[in-house]
GROMACS .gro file of N, CA and C in nm:
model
  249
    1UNK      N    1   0.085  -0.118   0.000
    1UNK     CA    2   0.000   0.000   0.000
    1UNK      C    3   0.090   0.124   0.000
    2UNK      N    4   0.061   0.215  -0.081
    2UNK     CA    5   0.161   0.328  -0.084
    2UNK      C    6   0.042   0.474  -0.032
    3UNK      N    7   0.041   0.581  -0.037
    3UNK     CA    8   0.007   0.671   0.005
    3UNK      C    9  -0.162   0.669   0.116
    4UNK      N   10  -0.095   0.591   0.184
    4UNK     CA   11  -0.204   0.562   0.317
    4UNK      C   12  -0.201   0.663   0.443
    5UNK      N   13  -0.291   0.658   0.521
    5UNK     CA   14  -0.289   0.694   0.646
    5UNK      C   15  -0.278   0.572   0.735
    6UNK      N   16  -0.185   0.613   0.832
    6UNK     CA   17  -0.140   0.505   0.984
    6UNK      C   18  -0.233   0.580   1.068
    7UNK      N   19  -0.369   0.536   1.141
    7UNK     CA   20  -0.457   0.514   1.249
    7UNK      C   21  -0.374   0.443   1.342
    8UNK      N   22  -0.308   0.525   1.453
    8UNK     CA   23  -0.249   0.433   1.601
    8UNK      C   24  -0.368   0.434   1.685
    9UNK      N   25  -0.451   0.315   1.719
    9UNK     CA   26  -0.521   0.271   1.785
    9UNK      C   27  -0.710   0.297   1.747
   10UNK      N   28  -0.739   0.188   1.752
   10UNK     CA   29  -0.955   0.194   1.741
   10UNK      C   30  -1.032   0.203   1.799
   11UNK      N   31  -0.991   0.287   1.923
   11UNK     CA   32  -1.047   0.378   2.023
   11UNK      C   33  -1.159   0.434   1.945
   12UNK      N   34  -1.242   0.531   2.045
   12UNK     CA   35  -1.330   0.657   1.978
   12UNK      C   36  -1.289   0.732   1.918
   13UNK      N   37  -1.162   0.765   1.869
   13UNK     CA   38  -1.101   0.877   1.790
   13UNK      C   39  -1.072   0.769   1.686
   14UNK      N   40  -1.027   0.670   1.684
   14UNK     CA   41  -0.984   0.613   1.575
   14UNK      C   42  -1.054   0.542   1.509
   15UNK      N   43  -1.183   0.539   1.531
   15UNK     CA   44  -1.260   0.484   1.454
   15UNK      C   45  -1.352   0.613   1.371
   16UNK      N   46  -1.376   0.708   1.471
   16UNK     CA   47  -1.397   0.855   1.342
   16UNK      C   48  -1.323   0.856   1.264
   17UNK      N   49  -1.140   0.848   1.275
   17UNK     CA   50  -1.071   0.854   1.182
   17UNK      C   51  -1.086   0.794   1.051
   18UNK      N   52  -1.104   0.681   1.122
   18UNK     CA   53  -1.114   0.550   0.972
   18UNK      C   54  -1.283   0.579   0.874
   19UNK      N   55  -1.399   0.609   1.001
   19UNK     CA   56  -1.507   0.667   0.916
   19UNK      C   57  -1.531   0.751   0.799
   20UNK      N   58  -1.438   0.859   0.845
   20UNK     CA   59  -1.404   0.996   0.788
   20UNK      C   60  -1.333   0.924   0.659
   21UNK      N   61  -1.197   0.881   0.712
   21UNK     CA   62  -1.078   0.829   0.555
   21UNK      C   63  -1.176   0.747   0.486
   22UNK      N   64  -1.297   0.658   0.505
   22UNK     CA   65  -1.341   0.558   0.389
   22UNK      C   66  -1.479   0.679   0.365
   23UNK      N   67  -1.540   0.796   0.400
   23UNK     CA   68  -1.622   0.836   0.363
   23UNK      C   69  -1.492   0.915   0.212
   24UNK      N   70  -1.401   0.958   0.216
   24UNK     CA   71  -1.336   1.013   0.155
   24UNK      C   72  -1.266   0.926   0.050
   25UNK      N   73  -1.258   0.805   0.051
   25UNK     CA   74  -1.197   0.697  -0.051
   25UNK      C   75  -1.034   0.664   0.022
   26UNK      N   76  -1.007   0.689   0.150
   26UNK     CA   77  -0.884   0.747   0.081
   26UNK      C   78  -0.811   0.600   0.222
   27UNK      N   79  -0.726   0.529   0.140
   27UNK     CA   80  -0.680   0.416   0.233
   27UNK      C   81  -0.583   0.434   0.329
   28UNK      N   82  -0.616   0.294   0.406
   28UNK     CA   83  -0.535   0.322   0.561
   28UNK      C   84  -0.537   0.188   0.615
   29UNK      N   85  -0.455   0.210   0.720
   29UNK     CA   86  -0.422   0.098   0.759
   29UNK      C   87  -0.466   0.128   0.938
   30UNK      N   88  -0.491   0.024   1.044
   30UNK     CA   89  -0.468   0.074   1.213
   30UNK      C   90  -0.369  -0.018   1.227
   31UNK      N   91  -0.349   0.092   1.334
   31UNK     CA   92  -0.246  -0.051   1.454
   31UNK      C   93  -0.325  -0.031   1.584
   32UNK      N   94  -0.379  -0.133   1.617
   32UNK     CA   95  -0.397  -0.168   1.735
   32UNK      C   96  -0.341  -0.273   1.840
   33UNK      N   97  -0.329  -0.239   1.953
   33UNK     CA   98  -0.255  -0.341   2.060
   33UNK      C   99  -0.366  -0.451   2.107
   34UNK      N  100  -0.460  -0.433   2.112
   34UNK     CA  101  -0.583  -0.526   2.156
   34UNK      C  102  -0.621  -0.668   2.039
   35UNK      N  103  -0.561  -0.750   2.121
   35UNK     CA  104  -0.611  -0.861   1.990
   35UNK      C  105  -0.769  -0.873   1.990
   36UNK      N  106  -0.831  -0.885   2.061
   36UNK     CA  107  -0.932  -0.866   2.076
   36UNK      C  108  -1.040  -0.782   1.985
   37UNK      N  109  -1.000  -0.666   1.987
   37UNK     CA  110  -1.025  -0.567   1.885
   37UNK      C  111  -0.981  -0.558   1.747
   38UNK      N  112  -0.874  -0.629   1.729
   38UNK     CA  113  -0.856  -0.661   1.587
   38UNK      C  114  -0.884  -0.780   1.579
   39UNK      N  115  -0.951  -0.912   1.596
   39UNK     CA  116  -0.997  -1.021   1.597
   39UNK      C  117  -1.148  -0.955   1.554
   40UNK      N  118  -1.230  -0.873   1.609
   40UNK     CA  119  -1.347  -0.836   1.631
   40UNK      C  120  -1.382  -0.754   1.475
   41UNK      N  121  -1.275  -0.688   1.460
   41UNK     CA  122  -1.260  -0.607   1.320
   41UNK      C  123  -1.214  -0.654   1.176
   42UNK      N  124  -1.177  -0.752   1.204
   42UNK     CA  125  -1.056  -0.785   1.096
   42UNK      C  126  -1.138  -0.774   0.961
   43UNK      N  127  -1.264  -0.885   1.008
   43UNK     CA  128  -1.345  -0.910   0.836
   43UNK      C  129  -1.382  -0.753   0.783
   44UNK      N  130  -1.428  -0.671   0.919
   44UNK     CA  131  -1.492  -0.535   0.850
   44UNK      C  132  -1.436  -0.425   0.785
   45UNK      N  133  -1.313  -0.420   0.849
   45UNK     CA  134  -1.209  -0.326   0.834
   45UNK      C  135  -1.133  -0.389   0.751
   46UNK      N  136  -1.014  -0.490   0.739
   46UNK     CA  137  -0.925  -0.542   0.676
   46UNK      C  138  -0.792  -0.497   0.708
   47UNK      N  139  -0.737  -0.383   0.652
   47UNK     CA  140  -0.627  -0.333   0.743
   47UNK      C  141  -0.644  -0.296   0.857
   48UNK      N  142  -0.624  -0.377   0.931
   48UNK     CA  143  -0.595  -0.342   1.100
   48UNK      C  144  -0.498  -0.483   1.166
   49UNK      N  145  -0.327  -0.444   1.210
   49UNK     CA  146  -0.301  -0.491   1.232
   49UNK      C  147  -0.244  -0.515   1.421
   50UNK      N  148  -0.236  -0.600   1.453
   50UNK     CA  149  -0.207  -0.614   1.606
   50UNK      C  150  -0.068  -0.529   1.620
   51UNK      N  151   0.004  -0.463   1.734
   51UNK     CA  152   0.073  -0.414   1.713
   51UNK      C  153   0.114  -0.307   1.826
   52UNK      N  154   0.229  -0.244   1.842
   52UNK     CA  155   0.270  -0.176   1.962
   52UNK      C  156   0.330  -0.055   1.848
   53UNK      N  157   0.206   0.058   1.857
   53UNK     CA  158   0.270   0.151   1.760
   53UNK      C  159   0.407   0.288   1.740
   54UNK      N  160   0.460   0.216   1.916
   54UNK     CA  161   0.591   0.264   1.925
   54UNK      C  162   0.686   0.199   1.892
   55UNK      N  163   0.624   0.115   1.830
   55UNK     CA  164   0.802   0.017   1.779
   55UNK      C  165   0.843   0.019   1.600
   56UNK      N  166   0.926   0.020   1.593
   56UNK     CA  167   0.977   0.058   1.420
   56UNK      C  168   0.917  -0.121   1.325
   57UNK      N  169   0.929  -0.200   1.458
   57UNK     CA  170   0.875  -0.342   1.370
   57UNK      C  171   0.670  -0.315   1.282
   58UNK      N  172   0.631  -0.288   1.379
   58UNK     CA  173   0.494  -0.196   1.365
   58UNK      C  174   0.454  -0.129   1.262
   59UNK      N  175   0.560  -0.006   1.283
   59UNK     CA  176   0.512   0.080   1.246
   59UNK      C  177   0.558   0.058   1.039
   60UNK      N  178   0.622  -0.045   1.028
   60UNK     CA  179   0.712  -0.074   0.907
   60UNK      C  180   0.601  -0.193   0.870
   61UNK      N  181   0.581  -0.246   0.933
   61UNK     CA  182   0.426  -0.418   0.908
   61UNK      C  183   0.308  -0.290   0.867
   62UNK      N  184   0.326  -0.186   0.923
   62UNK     CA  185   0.171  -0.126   0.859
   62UNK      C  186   0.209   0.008   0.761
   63UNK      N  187   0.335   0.015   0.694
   63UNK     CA  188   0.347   0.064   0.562
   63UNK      C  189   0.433   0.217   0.609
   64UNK      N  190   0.495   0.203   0.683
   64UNK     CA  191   0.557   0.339   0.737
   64UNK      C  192   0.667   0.444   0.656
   65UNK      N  193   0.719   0.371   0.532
   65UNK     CA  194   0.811   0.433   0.443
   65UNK      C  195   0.717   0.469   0.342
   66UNK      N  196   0.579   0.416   0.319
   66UNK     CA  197   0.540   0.461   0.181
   66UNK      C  198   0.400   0.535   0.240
   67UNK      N  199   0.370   0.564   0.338
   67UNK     CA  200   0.224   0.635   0.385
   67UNK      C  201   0.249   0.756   0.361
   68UNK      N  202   0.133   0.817   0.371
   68UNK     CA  203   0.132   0.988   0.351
   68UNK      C  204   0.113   1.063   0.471
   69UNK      N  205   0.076   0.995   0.589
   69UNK     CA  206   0.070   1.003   0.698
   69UNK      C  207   0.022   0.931   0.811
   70UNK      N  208   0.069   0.975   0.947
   70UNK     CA  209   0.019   0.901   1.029
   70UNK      C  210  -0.092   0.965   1.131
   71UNK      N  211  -0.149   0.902   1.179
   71UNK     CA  212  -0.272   1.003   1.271
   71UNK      C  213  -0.236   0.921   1.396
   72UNK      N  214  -0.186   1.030   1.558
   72UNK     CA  215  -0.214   0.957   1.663
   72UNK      C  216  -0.222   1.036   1.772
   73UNK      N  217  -0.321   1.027   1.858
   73UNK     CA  218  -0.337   1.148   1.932
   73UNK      C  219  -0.279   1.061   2.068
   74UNK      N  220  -0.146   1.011   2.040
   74UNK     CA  221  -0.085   0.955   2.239
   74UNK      C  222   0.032   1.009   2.163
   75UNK      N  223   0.008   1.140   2.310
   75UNK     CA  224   0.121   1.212   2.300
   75UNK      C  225   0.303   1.146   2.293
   76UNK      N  226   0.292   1.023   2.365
   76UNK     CA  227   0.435   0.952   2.391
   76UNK      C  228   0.462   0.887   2.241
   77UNK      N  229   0.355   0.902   2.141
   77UNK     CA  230   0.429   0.847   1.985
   77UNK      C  231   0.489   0.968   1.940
   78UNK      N  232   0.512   1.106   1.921
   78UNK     CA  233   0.533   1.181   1.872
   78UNK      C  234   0.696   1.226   1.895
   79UNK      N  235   0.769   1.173   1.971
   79UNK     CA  236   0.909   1.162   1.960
   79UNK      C  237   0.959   1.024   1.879
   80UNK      N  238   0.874   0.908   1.829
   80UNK     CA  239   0.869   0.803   1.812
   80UNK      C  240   0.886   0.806   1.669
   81UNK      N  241   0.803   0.885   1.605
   81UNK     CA  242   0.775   0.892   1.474
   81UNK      C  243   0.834   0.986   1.393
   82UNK      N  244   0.918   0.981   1.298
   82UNK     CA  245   0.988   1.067   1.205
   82UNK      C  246   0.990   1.046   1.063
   83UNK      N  247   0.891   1.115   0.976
   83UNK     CA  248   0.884   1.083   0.861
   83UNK      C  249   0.942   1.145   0.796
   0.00000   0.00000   0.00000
């Protein structure tokens, strides 16, 4: 997948997110830490992978060199992430 959005987590914010990006066409991927929640999502959503979105293994499994951006409102990713 090349010019995506990264959704860190499918919380209440991150599921507006993803609402909003498919009302708009425009693809993406989540990372979520909850297997649970991506077990629950997987068929509906499709990209959403399990995942700790402070780690470079993560953030690279859900397309991190070729996205157009990332969306994450936990403040402790934002020293994490350098595009």
């Amino acid at each position: 997948m090349r010019n995506h959005i990264i959704i860190c987590g499918y919380g209440r914010n991150g599921q507006q997110t993803a609402n909003e990006l498919l009302a708009y066409r425009q693809d993406f991927v989540i990372i979520e830490q909850n297997k649970i929640i991506v077990d629950e999502n997987k068929e509906k959503i499709g990209n959403i992978i399990q995942g700790d979105a402070t780690t470079d293994e993560t953030l690279i499994e859900a397309g991190v060199q070729t996205c157009k951006g990332v969306d994450s409102l936990h403040c402790q990713l934002m020293p994490t992430i350098c595009l």
